[in-house]
PDB file of C-alpha atoms in Angstrom:
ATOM      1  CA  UNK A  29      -2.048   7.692  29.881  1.00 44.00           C
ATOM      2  CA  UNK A  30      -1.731   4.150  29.054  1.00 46.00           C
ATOM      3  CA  UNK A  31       0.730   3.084  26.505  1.00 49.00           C
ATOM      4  CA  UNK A  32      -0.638   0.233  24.408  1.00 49.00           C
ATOM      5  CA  UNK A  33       2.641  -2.192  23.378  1.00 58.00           C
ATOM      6  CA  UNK A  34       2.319  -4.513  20.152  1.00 61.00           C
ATOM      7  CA  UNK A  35       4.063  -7.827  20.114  1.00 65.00           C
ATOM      8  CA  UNK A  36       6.685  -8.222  17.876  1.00 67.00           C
ATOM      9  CA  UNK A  37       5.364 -10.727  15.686  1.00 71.00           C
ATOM     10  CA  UNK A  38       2.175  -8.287  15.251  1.00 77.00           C
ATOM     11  CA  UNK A  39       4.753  -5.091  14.572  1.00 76.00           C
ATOM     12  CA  UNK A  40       6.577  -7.776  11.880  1.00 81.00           C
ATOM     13  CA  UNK A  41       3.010  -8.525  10.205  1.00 87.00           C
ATOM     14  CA  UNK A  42       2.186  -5.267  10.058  1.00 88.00           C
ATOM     15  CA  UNK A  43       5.485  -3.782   9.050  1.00 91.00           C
ATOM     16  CA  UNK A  44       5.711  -6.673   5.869  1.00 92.00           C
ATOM     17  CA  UNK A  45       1.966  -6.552   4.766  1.00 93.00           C
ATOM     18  CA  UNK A  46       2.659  -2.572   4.465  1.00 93.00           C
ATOM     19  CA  UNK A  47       5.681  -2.901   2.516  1.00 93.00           C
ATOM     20  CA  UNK A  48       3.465  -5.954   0.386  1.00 94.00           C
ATOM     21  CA  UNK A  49       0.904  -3.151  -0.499  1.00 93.00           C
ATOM     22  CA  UNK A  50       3.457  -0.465  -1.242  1.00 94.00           C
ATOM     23  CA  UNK A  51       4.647  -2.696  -3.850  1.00 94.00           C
ATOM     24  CA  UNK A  52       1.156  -4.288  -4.950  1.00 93.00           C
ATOM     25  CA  UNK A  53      -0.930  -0.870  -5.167  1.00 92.00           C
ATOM     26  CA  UNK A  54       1.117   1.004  -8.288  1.00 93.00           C
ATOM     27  CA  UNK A  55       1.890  -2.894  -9.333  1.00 93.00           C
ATOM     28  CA  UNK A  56      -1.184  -3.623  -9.984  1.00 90.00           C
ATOM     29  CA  UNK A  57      -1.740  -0.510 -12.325  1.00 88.00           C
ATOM     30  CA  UNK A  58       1.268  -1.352 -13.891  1.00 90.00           C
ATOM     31  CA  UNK A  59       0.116  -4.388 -14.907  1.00 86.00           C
ATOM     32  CA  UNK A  60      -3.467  -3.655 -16.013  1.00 84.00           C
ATOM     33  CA  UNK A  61      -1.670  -1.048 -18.406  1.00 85.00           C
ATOM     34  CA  UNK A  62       0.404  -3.520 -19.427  1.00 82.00           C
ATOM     35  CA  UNK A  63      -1.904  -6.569 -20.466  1.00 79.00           C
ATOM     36  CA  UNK A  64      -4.819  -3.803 -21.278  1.00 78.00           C
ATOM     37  CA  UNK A  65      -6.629  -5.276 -25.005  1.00 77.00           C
ATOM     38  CA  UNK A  66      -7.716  -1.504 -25.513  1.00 80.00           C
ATOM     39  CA  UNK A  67      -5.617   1.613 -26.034  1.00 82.00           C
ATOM     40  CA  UNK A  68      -6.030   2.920 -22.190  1.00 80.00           C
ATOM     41  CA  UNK A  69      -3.525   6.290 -23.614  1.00 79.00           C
ATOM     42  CA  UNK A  70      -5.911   7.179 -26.543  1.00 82.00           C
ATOM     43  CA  UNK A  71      -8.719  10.082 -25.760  1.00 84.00           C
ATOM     44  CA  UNK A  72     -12.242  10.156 -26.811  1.00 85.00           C
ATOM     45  CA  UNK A  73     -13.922   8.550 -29.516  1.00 87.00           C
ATOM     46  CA  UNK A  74     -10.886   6.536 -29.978  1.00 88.00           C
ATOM     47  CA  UNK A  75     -10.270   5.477 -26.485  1.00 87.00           C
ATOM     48  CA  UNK A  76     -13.963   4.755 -26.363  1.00 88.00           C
ATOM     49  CA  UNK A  77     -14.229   2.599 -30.072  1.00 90.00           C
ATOM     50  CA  UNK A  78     -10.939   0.555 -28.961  1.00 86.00           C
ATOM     51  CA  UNK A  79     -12.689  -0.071 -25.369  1.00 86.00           C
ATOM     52  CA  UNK A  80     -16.184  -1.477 -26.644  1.00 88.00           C
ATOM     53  CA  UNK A  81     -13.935  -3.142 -29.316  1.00 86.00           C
ATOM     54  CA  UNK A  82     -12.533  -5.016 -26.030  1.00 82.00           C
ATOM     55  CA  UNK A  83     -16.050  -4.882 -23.701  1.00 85.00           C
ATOM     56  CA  UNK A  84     -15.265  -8.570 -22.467  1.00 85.00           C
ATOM     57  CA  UNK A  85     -12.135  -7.991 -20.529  1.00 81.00           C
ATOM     58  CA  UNK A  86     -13.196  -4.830 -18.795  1.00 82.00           C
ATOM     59  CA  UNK A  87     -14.334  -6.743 -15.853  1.00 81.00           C
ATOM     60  CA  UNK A  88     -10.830  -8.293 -15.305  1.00 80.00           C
ATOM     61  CA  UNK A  89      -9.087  -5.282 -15.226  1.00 80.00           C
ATOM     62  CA  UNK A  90     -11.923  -3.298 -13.086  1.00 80.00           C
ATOM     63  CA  UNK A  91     -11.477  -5.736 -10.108  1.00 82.00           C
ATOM     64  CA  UNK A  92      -7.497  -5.341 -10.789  1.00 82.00           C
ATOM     65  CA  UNK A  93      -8.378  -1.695 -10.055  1.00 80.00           C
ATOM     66  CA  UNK A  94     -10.473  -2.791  -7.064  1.00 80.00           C
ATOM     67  CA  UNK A  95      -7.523  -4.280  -5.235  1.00 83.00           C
ATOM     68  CA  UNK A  96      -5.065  -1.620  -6.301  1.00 84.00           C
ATOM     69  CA  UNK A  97      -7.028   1.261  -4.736  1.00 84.00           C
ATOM     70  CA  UNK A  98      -7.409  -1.360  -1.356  1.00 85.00           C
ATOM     71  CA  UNK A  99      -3.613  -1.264  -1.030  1.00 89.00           C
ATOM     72  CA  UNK A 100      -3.549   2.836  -1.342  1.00 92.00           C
ATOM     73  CA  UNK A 101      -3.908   3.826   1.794  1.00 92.00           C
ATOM     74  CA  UNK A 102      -1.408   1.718   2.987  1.00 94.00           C
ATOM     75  CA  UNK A 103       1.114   2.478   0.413  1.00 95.00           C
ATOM     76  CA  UNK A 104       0.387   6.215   1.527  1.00 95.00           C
ATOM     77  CA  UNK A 105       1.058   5.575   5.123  1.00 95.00           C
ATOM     78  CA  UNK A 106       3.917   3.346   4.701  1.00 95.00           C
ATOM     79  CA  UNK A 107       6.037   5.979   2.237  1.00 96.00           C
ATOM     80  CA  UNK A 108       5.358   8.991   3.975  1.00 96.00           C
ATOM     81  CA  UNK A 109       6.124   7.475   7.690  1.00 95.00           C
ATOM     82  CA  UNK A 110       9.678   6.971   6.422  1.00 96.00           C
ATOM     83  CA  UNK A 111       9.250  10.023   4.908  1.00 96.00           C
ATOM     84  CA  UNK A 112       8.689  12.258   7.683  1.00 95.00           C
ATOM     85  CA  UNK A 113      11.658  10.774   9.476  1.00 94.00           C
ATOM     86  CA  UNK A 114      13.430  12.024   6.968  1.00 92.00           C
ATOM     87  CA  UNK A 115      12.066  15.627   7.295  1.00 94.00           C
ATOM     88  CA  UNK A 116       8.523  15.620   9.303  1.00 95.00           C
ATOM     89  CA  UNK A 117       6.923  19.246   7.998  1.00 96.00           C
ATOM     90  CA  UNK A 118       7.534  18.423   4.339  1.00 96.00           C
ATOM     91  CA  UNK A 119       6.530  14.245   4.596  1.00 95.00           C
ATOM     92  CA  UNK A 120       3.220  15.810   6.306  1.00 96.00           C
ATOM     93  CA  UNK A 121       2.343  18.356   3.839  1.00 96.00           C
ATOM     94  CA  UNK A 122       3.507  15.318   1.011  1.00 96.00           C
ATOM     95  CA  UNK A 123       0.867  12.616   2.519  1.00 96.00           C
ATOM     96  CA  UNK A 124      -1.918  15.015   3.144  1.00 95.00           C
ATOM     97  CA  UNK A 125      -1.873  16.027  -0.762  1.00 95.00           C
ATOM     98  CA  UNK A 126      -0.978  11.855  -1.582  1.00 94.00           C
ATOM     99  CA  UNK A 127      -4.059  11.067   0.526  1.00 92.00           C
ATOM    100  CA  UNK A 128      -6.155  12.978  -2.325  1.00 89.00           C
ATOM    101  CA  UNK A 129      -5.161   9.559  -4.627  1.00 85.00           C
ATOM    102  CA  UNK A 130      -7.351   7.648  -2.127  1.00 83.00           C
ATOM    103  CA  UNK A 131     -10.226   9.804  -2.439  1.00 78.00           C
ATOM    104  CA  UNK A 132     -13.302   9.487  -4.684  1.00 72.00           C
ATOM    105  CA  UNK A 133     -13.468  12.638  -6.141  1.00 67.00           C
ATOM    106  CA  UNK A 134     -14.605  11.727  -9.832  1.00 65.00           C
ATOM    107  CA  UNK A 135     -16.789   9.164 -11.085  1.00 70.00           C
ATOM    108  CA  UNK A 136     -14.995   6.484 -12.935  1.00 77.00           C
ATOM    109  CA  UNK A 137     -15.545   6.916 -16.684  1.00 82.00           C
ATOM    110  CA  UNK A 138     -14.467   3.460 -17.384  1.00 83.00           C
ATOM    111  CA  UNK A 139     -17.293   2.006 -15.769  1.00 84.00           C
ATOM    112  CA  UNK A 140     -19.861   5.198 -17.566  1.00 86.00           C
ATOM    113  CA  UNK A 141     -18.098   3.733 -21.097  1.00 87.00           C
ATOM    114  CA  UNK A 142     -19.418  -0.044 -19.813  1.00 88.00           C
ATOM    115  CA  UNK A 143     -21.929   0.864 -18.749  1.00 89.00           C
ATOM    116  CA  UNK A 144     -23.432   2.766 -21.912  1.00 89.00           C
ATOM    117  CA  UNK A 145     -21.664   0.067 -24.261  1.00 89.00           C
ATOM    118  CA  UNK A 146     -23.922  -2.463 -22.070  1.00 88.00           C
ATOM    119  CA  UNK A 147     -27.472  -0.636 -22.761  1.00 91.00           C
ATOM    120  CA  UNK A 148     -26.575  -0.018 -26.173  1.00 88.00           C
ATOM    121  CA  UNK A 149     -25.543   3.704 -26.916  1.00 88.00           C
ATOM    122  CA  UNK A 150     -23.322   4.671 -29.749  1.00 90.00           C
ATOM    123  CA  UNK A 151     -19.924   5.817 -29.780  1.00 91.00           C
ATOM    124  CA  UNK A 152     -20.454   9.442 -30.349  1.00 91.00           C
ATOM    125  CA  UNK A 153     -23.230   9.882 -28.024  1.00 91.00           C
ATOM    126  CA  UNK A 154     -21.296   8.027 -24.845  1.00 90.00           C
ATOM    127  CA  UNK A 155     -18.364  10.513 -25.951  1.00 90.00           C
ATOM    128  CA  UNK A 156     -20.520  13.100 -25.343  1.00 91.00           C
ATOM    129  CA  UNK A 157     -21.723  11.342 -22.065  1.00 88.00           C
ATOM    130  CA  UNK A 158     -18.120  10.911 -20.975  1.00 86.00           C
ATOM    131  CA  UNK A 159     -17.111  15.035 -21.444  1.00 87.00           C
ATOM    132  CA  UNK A 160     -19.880  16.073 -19.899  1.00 85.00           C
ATOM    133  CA  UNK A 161     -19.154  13.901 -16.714  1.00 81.00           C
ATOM    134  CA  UNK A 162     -15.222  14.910 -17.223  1.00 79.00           C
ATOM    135  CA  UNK A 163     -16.108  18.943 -17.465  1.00 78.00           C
ATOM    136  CA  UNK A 164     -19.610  19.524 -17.586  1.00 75.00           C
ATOM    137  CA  UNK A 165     -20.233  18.926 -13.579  1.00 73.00           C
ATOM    138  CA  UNK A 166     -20.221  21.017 -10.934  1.00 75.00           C
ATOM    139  CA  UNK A 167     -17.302  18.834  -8.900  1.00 72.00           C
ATOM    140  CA  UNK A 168     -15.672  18.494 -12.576  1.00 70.00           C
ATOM    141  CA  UNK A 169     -12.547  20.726 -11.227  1.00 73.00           C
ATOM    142  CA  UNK A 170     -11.723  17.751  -8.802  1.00 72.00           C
ATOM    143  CA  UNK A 171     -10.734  15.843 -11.507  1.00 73.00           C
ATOM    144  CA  UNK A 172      -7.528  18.155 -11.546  1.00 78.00           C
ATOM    145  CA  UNK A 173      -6.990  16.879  -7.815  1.00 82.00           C
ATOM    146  CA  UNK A 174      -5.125  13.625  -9.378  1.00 86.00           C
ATOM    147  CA  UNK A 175      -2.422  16.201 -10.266  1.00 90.00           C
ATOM    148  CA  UNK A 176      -1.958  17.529  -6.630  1.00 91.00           C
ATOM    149  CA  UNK A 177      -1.394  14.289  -5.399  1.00 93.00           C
ATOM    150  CA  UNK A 178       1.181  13.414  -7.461  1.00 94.00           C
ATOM    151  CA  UNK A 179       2.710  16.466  -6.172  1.00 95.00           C
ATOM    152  CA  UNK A 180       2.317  14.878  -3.016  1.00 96.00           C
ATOM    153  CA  UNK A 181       4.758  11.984  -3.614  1.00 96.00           C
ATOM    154  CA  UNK A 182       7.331  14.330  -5.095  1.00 97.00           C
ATOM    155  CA  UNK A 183       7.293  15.971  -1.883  1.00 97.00           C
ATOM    156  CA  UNK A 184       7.658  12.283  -0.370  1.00 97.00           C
ATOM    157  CA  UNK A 185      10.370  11.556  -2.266  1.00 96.00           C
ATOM    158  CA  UNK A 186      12.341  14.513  -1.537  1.00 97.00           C
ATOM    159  CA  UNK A 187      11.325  14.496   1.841  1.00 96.00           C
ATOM    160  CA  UNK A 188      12.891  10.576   1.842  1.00 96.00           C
ATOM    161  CA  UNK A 189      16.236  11.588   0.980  1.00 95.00           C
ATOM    162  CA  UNK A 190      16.537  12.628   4.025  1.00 94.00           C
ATOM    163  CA  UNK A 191      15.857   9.227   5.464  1.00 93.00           C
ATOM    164  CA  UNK A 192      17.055   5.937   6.017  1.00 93.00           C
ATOM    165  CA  UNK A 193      15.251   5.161   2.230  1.00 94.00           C
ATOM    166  CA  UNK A 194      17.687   4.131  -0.257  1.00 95.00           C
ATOM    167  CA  UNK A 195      18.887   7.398  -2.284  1.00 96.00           C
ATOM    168  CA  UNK A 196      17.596   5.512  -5.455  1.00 96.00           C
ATOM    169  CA  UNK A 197      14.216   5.189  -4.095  1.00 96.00           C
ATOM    170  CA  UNK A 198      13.755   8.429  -3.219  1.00 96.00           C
ATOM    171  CA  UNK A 199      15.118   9.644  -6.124  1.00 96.00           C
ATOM    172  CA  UNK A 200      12.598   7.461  -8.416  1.00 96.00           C
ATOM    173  CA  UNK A 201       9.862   8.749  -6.114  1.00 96.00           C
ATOM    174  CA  UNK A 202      10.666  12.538  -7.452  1.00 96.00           C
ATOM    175  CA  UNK A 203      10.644  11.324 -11.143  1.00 96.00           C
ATOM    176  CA  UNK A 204       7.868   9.001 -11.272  1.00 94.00           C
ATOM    177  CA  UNK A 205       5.167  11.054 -10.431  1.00 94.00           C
ATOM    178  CA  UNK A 206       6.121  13.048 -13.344  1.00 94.00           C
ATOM    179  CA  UNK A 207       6.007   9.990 -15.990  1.00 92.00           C
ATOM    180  CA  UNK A 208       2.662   8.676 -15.330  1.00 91.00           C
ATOM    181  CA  UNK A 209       1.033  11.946 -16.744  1.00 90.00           C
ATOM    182  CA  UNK A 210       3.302  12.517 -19.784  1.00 90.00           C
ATOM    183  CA  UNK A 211       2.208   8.930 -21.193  1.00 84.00           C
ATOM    184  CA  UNK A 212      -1.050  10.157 -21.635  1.00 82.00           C
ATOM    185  CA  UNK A 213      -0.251  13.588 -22.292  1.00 84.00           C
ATOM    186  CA  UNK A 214       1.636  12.611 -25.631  1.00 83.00           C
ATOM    187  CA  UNK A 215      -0.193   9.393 -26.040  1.00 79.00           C
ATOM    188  CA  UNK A 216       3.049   6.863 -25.797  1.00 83.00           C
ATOM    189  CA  UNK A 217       1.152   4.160 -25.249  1.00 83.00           C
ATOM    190  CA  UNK A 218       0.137   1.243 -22.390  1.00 84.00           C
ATOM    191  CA  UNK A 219       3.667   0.415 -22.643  1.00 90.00           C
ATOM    192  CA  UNK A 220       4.931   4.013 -21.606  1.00 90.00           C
ATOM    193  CA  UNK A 221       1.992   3.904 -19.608  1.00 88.00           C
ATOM    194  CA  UNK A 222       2.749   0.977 -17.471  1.00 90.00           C
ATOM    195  CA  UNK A 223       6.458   1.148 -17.001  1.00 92.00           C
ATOM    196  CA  UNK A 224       5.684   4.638 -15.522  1.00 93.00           C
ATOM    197  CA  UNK A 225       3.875   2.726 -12.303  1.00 94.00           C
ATOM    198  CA  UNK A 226       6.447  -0.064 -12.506  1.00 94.00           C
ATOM    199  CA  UNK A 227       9.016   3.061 -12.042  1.00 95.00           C
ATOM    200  CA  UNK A 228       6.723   3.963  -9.274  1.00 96.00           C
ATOM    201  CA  UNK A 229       6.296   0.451  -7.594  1.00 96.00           C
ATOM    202  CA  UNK A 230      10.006   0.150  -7.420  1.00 96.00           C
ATOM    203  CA  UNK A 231      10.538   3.980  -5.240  1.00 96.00           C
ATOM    204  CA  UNK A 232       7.098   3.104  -3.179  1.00 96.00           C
ATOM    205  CA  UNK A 233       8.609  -0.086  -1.947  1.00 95.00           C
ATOM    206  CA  UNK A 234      12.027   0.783  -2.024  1.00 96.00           C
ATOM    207  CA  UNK A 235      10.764   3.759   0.430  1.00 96.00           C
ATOM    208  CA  UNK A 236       9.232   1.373   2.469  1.00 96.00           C
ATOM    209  CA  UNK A 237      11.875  -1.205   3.183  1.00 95.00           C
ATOM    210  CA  UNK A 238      12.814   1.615   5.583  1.00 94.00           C
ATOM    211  CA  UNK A 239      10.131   1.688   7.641  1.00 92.00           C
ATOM    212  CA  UNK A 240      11.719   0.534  11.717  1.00 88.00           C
ATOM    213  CA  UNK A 241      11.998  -3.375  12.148  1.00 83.00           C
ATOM    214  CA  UNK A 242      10.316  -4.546  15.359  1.00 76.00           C
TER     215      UNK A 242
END
């Protein structure tokens, strides 16, 4: 078998642009949460009234969204390699369940609420709209699968202890995971909302400042 060797400037690249997207992925959540016009905490007619109320910035923040989920994957791989060094089985089981964030297994009901705002439906009836998409659908359950991949980085982030990741990383990788759903839970607010994935950004590249120099 033929081993295929990368240069060192490539392994440098490649090593910095992960630990860029580690950082820039839950960043750029952060941020959208945090400059957001609209309520993003509130839940249904008043999440929808406050979003129409702010239709023209939407498609700012849905292209902010656009280059968050881009840098995912590589946050993913980038946390749970220095992960696994830390302790292999658990950093394995951690990214396969962190790899669920990447997947589209919902439809977006941000873009449903544009969309219906855009042809003209009223409030009530694109609530409606929005919880039957939510629970009404046969795949509905998946939306539930946001929940297991937060696991996931818990997992990460005790699996990184183990590791050459900063202890405060690691540690802020078990908590965060834990803070972006109680924003919305008790409705604290984008503020709450976004410092949750700032807390994140921080333990992702933290983790990832680990990963082996060329």
């Amino acid at each position: 078998m033929t081993a295929v060797e990368t240069s060192p400037t490539t392994a440098g690249f490649t090593r910095n642009a992960m630990i860029v997207c580690a950082v820039a992925a839950p960043l750029a959540l952060a941020l959208s949460l945090l400059l957001a016009p609209n309520d993003a905490t509130a839940e249904g007619e008043a999440y929808i009234r406050s979003f129409v109320a702010n239709l023209d910035a939407y498609p700012l923040w849905s292209w902010v969204s656009v280059l968050s989920f881009a840098a995912i994957v590589p946050m993913i791989l980038a946390v749970s390699k220095v992960a696994r060094s830390g302790r292999p089985v658990l950093g394995l089981v951690g990214m396969i369940l962190a790899f669920i964030l990447a997947l589209p297994v919902g439809m977006d009901t941000d873009d449903v609420i544009y969309a219906a705002a855009k042809i003209g439906l009223d409030v009530p009836t694109t609530n409606r709209l929005v919880t039957e998409i939510s629970e009404g659908l046969p795949t509905s359950v998946l939306g539930f699968s946001f929940f297991l991949s937060l696991l996931g980085f818990v997992l990460l982030g005790i699996a990184a202890l183990r590791s050459a990741a900063p202890k405060w990383a690691s540690i802020a990788m078990i908590v965060a995971p834990f803070l972006i759903p109680i924003a919305w839970i008790a409705q604290l607010g984008n503020l709450v909302a976004g410092a949750a994935w700032l807390v994140f950004a921080a333990a992702a590249g933290g983790i990832a400042l680990a990963l082996p120099r060329p």
